[in-house]
PDB file of C-alpha atoms in Angstrom:
ATOM      1  CA  MET A   1     108.761 108.837  65.167  1.00  0.00           C
ATOM      2  CA  LYS A   2     110.639 111.734  65.647  1.00  0.00           C
ATOM      3  CA  TRP A   3     109.667 113.278  62.202  1.00  0.00           C
ATOM      4  CA  ILE A   4     106.241 112.787  63.628  1.00  0.00           C
ATOM      5  CA  ILE A   5     106.826 114.666  67.069  1.00  0.00           C
ATOM      6  CA  ILE A   6     108.396 117.452  65.178  1.00  0.00           C
ATOM      7  CA  THR A   7     105.862 117.778  62.265  1.00  0.00           C
ATOM      8  CA  THR A   8     103.201 117.794  65.111  1.00  0.00           C
ATOM      9  CA  LEU A   9     105.109 120.462  67.067  1.00  0.00           C
ATOM     10  CA  THR A  10     105.554 122.777  63.602  1.00  0.00           C
ATOM     11  CA  LEU A  11     102.077 122.388  63.319  1.00  0.00           C
ATOM     12  CA  LEU A  12     100.883 123.236  66.278  1.00  0.00           C
ATOM     13  CA  SER A  13     102.980 126.163  66.544  1.00  0.00           C
ATOM     14  CA  THR A  14     101.810 127.261  63.365  1.00  0.00           C
ATOM     15  CA  LEU A  15      98.477 127.229  64.685  1.00  0.00           C
ATOM     16  CA  LEU A  16      99.308 128.931  68.108  1.00  0.00           C
ATOM     17  CA  GLN A  17     100.439 131.837  66.629  1.00  0.00           C
ATOM     18  CA  SER A  18      97.599 132.493  64.115  1.00  0.00           C
ATOM     19  CA  LYS A  19      95.107 134.911  65.767  1.00  0.00           C
ATOM     20  CA  GLU A  20      92.217 132.440  65.986  1.00  0.00           C
ATOM     21  CA  SER A  21      92.138 129.731  68.526  1.00  0.00           C
ATOM     22  CA  TYR A  22      91.596 127.018  66.604  1.00  0.00           C
ATOM     23  CA  ALA A  23      92.270 126.347  62.628  1.00  0.00           C
ATOM     24  CA  PRO A  24      89.062 125.646  60.968  1.00  0.00           C
ATOM     25  CA  ASN A  25      90.533 123.107  58.554  1.00  0.00           C
ATOM     26  CA  TYR A  26      92.887 121.422  61.417  1.00  0.00           C
ATOM     27  CA  THR A  27      91.774 118.052  61.188  1.00  0.00           C
ATOM     28  CA  GLU A  28      92.186 117.993  57.072  1.00  0.00           C
ATOM     29  CA  HIS A  29      95.830 119.370  57.547  1.00  0.00           C
ATOM     30  CA  VAL A  30      96.834 116.401  60.358  1.00  0.00           C
ATOM     31  CA  ALA A  31      95.239 114.023  58.077  1.00  0.00           C
ATOM     32  CA  TYR A  32      97.089 114.802  55.160  1.00  0.00           C
ATOM     33  CA  ILE A  33     100.415 115.081  57.083  1.00  0.00           C
ATOM     34  CA  TYR A  34      99.895 111.601  58.739  1.00  0.00           C
ATOM     35  CA  ALA A  35      98.850 110.352  55.072  1.00  0.00           C
ATOM     36  CA  SER A  36     101.638 111.202  53.582  1.00  0.00           C
ATOM     37  CA  THR A  37     103.816 109.457  56.733  1.00  0.00           C
ATOM     38  CA  PRO A  38     104.997 105.816  56.242  1.00  0.00           C
ATOM     39  CA  ILE A  39     105.182 105.764  60.270  1.00  0.00           C
ATOM     40  CA  LYS A  40     102.176 104.158  61.665  1.00  0.00           C
ATOM     41  CA  TYR A  41     100.334 106.841  64.272  1.00  0.00           C
ATOM     42  CA  ASN A  42      97.444 106.832  66.728  1.00  0.00           C
ATOM     43  CA  MET A  43      95.282 109.514  65.215  1.00  0.00           C
ATOM     44  CA  GLU A  44      92.832 109.635  68.209  1.00  0.00           C
ATOM     45  CA  LEU A  45      95.662 109.858  70.653  1.00  0.00           C
ATOM     46  CA  GLU A  46      97.382 113.137  68.113  1.00  0.00           C
ATOM     47  CA  ASN A  47      93.857 114.458  68.644  1.00  0.00           C
ATOM     48  CA  ARG A  48      93.355 113.967  72.239  1.00  0.00           C
ATOM     49  CA  LYS A  49      96.571 115.786  72.840  1.00  0.00           C
ATOM     50  CA  VAL A  50      95.626 118.566  70.779  1.00  0.00           C
ATOM     51  CA  ARG A  51      92.131 118.927  72.373  1.00  0.00           C
ATOM     52  CA  ILE A  52      94.178 119.187  75.839  1.00  0.00           C
ATOM     53  CA  LEU A  53      96.715 121.737  74.745  1.00  0.00           C
ATOM     54  CA  HIS A  54      94.132 124.108  73.536  1.00  0.00           C
ATOM     55  CA  ALA A  55      91.601 123.424  76.600  1.00  0.00           C
ATOM     56  CA  ILE A  56      94.511 124.207  78.837  1.00  0.00           C
ATOM     57  CA  MET A  57      95.865 126.911  76.939  1.00  0.00           C
ATOM     58  CA  ALA A  58      92.367 128.898  76.757  1.00  0.00           C
ATOM     59  CA  ILE A  59      92.111 128.487  80.703  1.00  0.00           C
ATOM     60  CA  GLU A  60      95.705 129.655  81.372  1.00  0.00           C
ATOM     61  CA  CYS A  61      96.520 132.163  78.588  1.00  0.00           C
ATOM     62  CA  PRO A  62      96.512 135.723  79.994  1.00  0.00           C
ATOM     63  CA  LYS A  63      93.914 137.978  78.583  1.00  0.00           C
ATOM     64  CA  THR A  64      95.571 141.398  79.182  1.00  0.00           C
ATOM     65  CA  PRO A  65      99.045 142.311  79.541  1.00  0.00           C
ATOM     66  CA  GLU A  66      98.114 143.408  82.904  1.00  0.00           C
ATOM     67  CA  GLN A  67      96.794 139.709  83.849  1.00  0.00           C
ATOM     68  CA  ALA A  68     100.516 138.292  82.815  1.00  0.00           C
ATOM     69  CA  LYS A  69     102.283 140.761  85.234  1.00  0.00           C
ATOM     70  CA  GLN A  70     100.257 139.703  88.008  1.00  0.00           C
ATOM     71  CA  ALA A  71     100.441 136.177  87.351  1.00  0.00           C
ATOM     72  CA  TYR A  72     104.256 136.394  87.038  1.00  0.00           C
ATOM     73  CA  TRP A  73     104.602 138.511  90.306  1.00  0.00           C
ATOM     74  CA  ARG A  74     102.495 135.922  92.318  1.00  0.00           C
ATOM     75  CA  GLU A  75     103.696 132.649  91.064  1.00  0.00           C
ATOM     76  CA  GLY A  76     106.672 132.904  88.348  1.00  0.00           C
ATOM     77  CA  ALA A  77     103.997 131.985  85.480  1.00  0.00           C
ATOM     78  CA  LEU A  78     104.963 133.047  82.305  1.00  0.00           C
ATOM     79  CA  GLY A  79     103.723 132.582  78.603  1.00  0.00           C
ATOM     80  CA  LYS A  80     100.206 131.018  77.079  1.00  0.00           C
ATOM     81  CA  LEU A  81     100.125 127.926  79.095  1.00  0.00           C
ATOM     82  CA  GLN A  82     101.172 129.842  82.514  1.00  0.00           C
ATOM     83  CA  GLN A  83     104.699 127.836  83.036  1.00  0.00           C
ATOM     84  CA  ARG A  84     106.348 128.151  86.033  1.00  0.00           C
ATOM     85  CA  PRO A  85     109.786 127.338  87.207  1.00  0.00           C
ATOM     86  CA  VAL A  86     109.163 124.639  88.720  1.00  0.00           C
ATOM     87  CA  MET A  87     107.849 123.231  85.478  1.00  0.00           C
ATOM     88  CA  ILE A  88     110.694 123.915  83.356  1.00  0.00           C
ATOM     89  CA  ALA A  89     113.125 122.274  86.025  1.00  0.00           C
ATOM     90  CA  GLU A  90     111.043 118.949  85.967  1.00  0.00           C
ATOM     91  CA  VAL A  91     111.032 118.822  81.910  1.00  0.00           C
ATOM     92  CA  ASN A  92     114.835 119.569  82.312  1.00  0.00           C
ATOM     93  CA  ARG A  93     115.394 116.410  85.255  1.00  0.00           C
ATOM     94  CA  ILE A  94     113.096 114.506  82.535  1.00  0.00           C
ATOM     95  CA  LEU A  95     115.154 114.815  79.788  1.00  0.00           C
ATOM     96  CA  GLY A  96     118.362 114.283  81.795  1.00  0.00           C
ATOM     97  CA  TYR A  97     119.956 117.811  80.899  1.00  0.00           C
ATOM     98  CA  ASN A  98     119.187 121.486  80.880  1.00  0.00           C
ATOM     99  CA  LYS A  99     117.615 122.068  77.537  1.00  0.00           C
ATOM    100  CA  TYR A 100     115.404 124.777  78.441  1.00  0.00           C
ATOM    101  CA  VAL A 101     115.059 128.065  80.693  1.00  0.00           C
ATOM    102  CA  HIS A 102     112.185 129.863  82.220  1.00  0.00           C
ATOM    103  CA  LYS A 103     112.075 132.426  79.302  1.00  0.00           C
ATOM    104  CA  ASP A 104     111.544 129.814  77.014  1.00  0.00           C
ATOM    105  CA  ALA A 105     107.698 129.556  78.266  1.00  0.00           C
ATOM    106  CA  LEU A 106     107.422 132.715  76.315  1.00  0.00           C
ATOM    107  CA  ASP A 107     108.240 131.059  72.763  1.00  0.00           C
ATOM    108  CA  SER A 108     104.920 129.146  72.104  1.00  0.00           C
ATOM    109  CA  THR A 109     106.920 126.687  70.290  1.00  0.00           C
ATOM    110  CA  LYS A 110     108.757 125.868  72.926  1.00  0.00           C
ATOM    111  CA  ALA A 111     105.997 126.070  75.735  1.00  0.00           C
ATOM    112  CA  VAL A 112     104.665 123.310  73.911  1.00  0.00           C
ATOM    113  CA  GLU A 113     107.524 121.124  73.355  1.00  0.00           C
ATOM    114  CA  ILE A 114     107.291 121.518  77.453  1.00  0.00           C
ATOM    115  CA  PHE A 115     103.656 120.910  77.663  1.00  0.00           C
ATOM    116  CA  ASN A 116     104.393 117.467  75.618  1.00  0.00           C
ATOM    117  CA  ILE A 117     107.328 116.664  77.193  1.00  0.00           C
ATOM    118  CA  TYR A 118     106.000 116.868  80.654  1.00  0.00           C
ATOM    119  CA  GLN A 119     102.390 115.224  79.999  1.00  0.00           C
ATOM    120  CA  SER A 120     103.773 112.498  78.041  1.00  0.00           C
ATOM    121  CA  PHE A 121     106.427 111.248  80.542  1.00  0.00           C
ATOM    122  CA  HIS A 122     103.721 111.548  83.716  1.00  0.00           C
ATOM    123  CA  ASN A 123     100.949 110.806  81.367  1.00  0.00           C
ATOM    124  CA  PRO A 124     101.764 108.671  78.636  1.00  0.00           C
ATOM    125  CA  ASN A 125      97.909 107.570  77.647  1.00  0.00           C
ATOM    126  CA  TRP A 126      96.811 111.604  77.699  1.00  0.00           C
ATOM    127  CA  ASP A 127      93.942 110.900  80.032  1.00  0.00           C
ATOM    128  CA  MET A 128      92.267 114.038  79.777  1.00  0.00           C
ATOM    129  CA  GLN A 129      91.052 114.328  83.608  1.00  0.00           C
ATOM    130  CA  LYS A 130      95.080 113.290  84.715  1.00  0.00           C
ATOM    131  CA  ALA A 131      96.213 116.230  82.279  1.00  0.00           C
ATOM    132  CA  ALA A 132      94.337 118.936  84.237  1.00  0.00           C
ATOM    133  CA  TYR A 133      95.208 117.518  87.469  1.00  0.00           C
ATOM    134  CA  LEU A 134      98.825 117.347  86.379  1.00  0.00           C
ATOM    135  CA  TRP A 135      99.115 120.634  84.987  1.00  0.00           C
ATOM    136  CA  VAL A 136      97.123 122.386  88.285  1.00  0.00           C
ATOM    137  CA  ALA A 137      98.908 120.248  90.837  1.00  0.00           C
ATOM    138  CA  GLY A 138     102.009 118.849  89.633  1.00  0.00           C
ATOM    139  CA  SER A 139     103.034 115.336  89.350  1.00  0.00           C
ATOM    140  CA  ASN A 140     102.220 114.794  93.116  1.00  0.00           C
ATOM    141  CA  TYR A 141      98.683 115.366  92.937  1.00  0.00           C
ATOM    142  CA  ARG A 142      97.600 111.838  94.287  1.00  0.00           C
ATOM    143  CA  ASN A 143      99.056 112.962  97.619  1.00  0.00           C
ATOM    144  CA  ALA A 144      97.058 116.214  97.696  1.00  0.00           C
ATOM    145  CA  THR A 145      94.412 117.349 100.513  1.00  0.00           C
ATOM    146  CA  LYS A 146      90.704 117.549 100.218  1.00  0.00           C
ATOM    147  CA  GLU A 147      91.217 121.400  99.352  1.00  0.00           C
ATOM    148  CA  GLN A 148      93.305 120.958  96.935  1.00  0.00           C
ATOM    149  CA  TRP A 149      91.356 118.123  95.422  1.00  0.00           C
ATOM    150  CA  ASN A 150      88.415 120.544  95.539  1.00  0.00           C
ATOM    151  CA  ARG A 151      90.448 122.970  93.783  1.00  0.00           C
ATOM    152  CA  MET A 152      91.542 120.079  91.134  1.00  0.00           C
ATOM    153  CA  ASN A 153      87.740 119.349  90.612  1.00  0.00           C
ATOM    154  CA  ARG A 154      87.136 122.783  89.493  1.00  0.00           C
ATOM    155  CA  TYR A 155      90.175 122.971  87.286  1.00  0.00           C
ATOM    156  CA  TRP A 156      88.711 119.725  85.388  1.00  0.00           C
ATOM    157  CA  ARG A 157      85.493 121.212  85.380  1.00  0.00           C
ATOM    158  CA  LEU A 158      86.979 124.370  83.346  1.00  0.00           C
ATOM    159  CA  VAL A 159      88.690 122.159  81.175  1.00  0.00           C
ATOM    160  CA  LYS A 160      86.194 119.392  80.178  1.00  0.00           C
ATOM    161  CA  LYS A 161      84.082 122.825  79.383  1.00  0.00           C
ATOM    162  CA  GLN A 162      86.722 123.938  77.201  1.00  0.00           C
ATOM    163  CA  ILE A 163      87.131 120.076  75.315  1.00  0.00           C
ATOM    164  CA  LYS A 164      83.880 120.070  74.162  1.00  0.00           C
TER     165      LYS A 164
END
């Protein structure tokens, strides 16, 4: 299982560092990697994870250096996934030790690891709508006000457009 996670993260980091958002032969690469693995896997779940990651990254990734600066000064958000210090603290709490620092959000590989740990803990089935709610509002999203629910639903609609 650990090997699958490491392989998936390596593949994702390679894809994220490419100039294109999506690799044209992504499915073939993943199918080859998993076919050569004796451990059972759930391809549908892995596919859903990647689709959610790419959709959220497409929305969150700053398009210009100025947008990145503004996001940092406004809310402390860093990297392609706009991870905030509270996210890093939550992932370290989940792990039980301080593995990540806020600057790790700038490293694509570590940012994806942080994203996967957070989503796997709070959303083990990787429900797409829940993933969007968790990312925009945090793990306490169920206690949101009406205004916050409206904001979360707007964000979910953006994510859904990116997934299709």
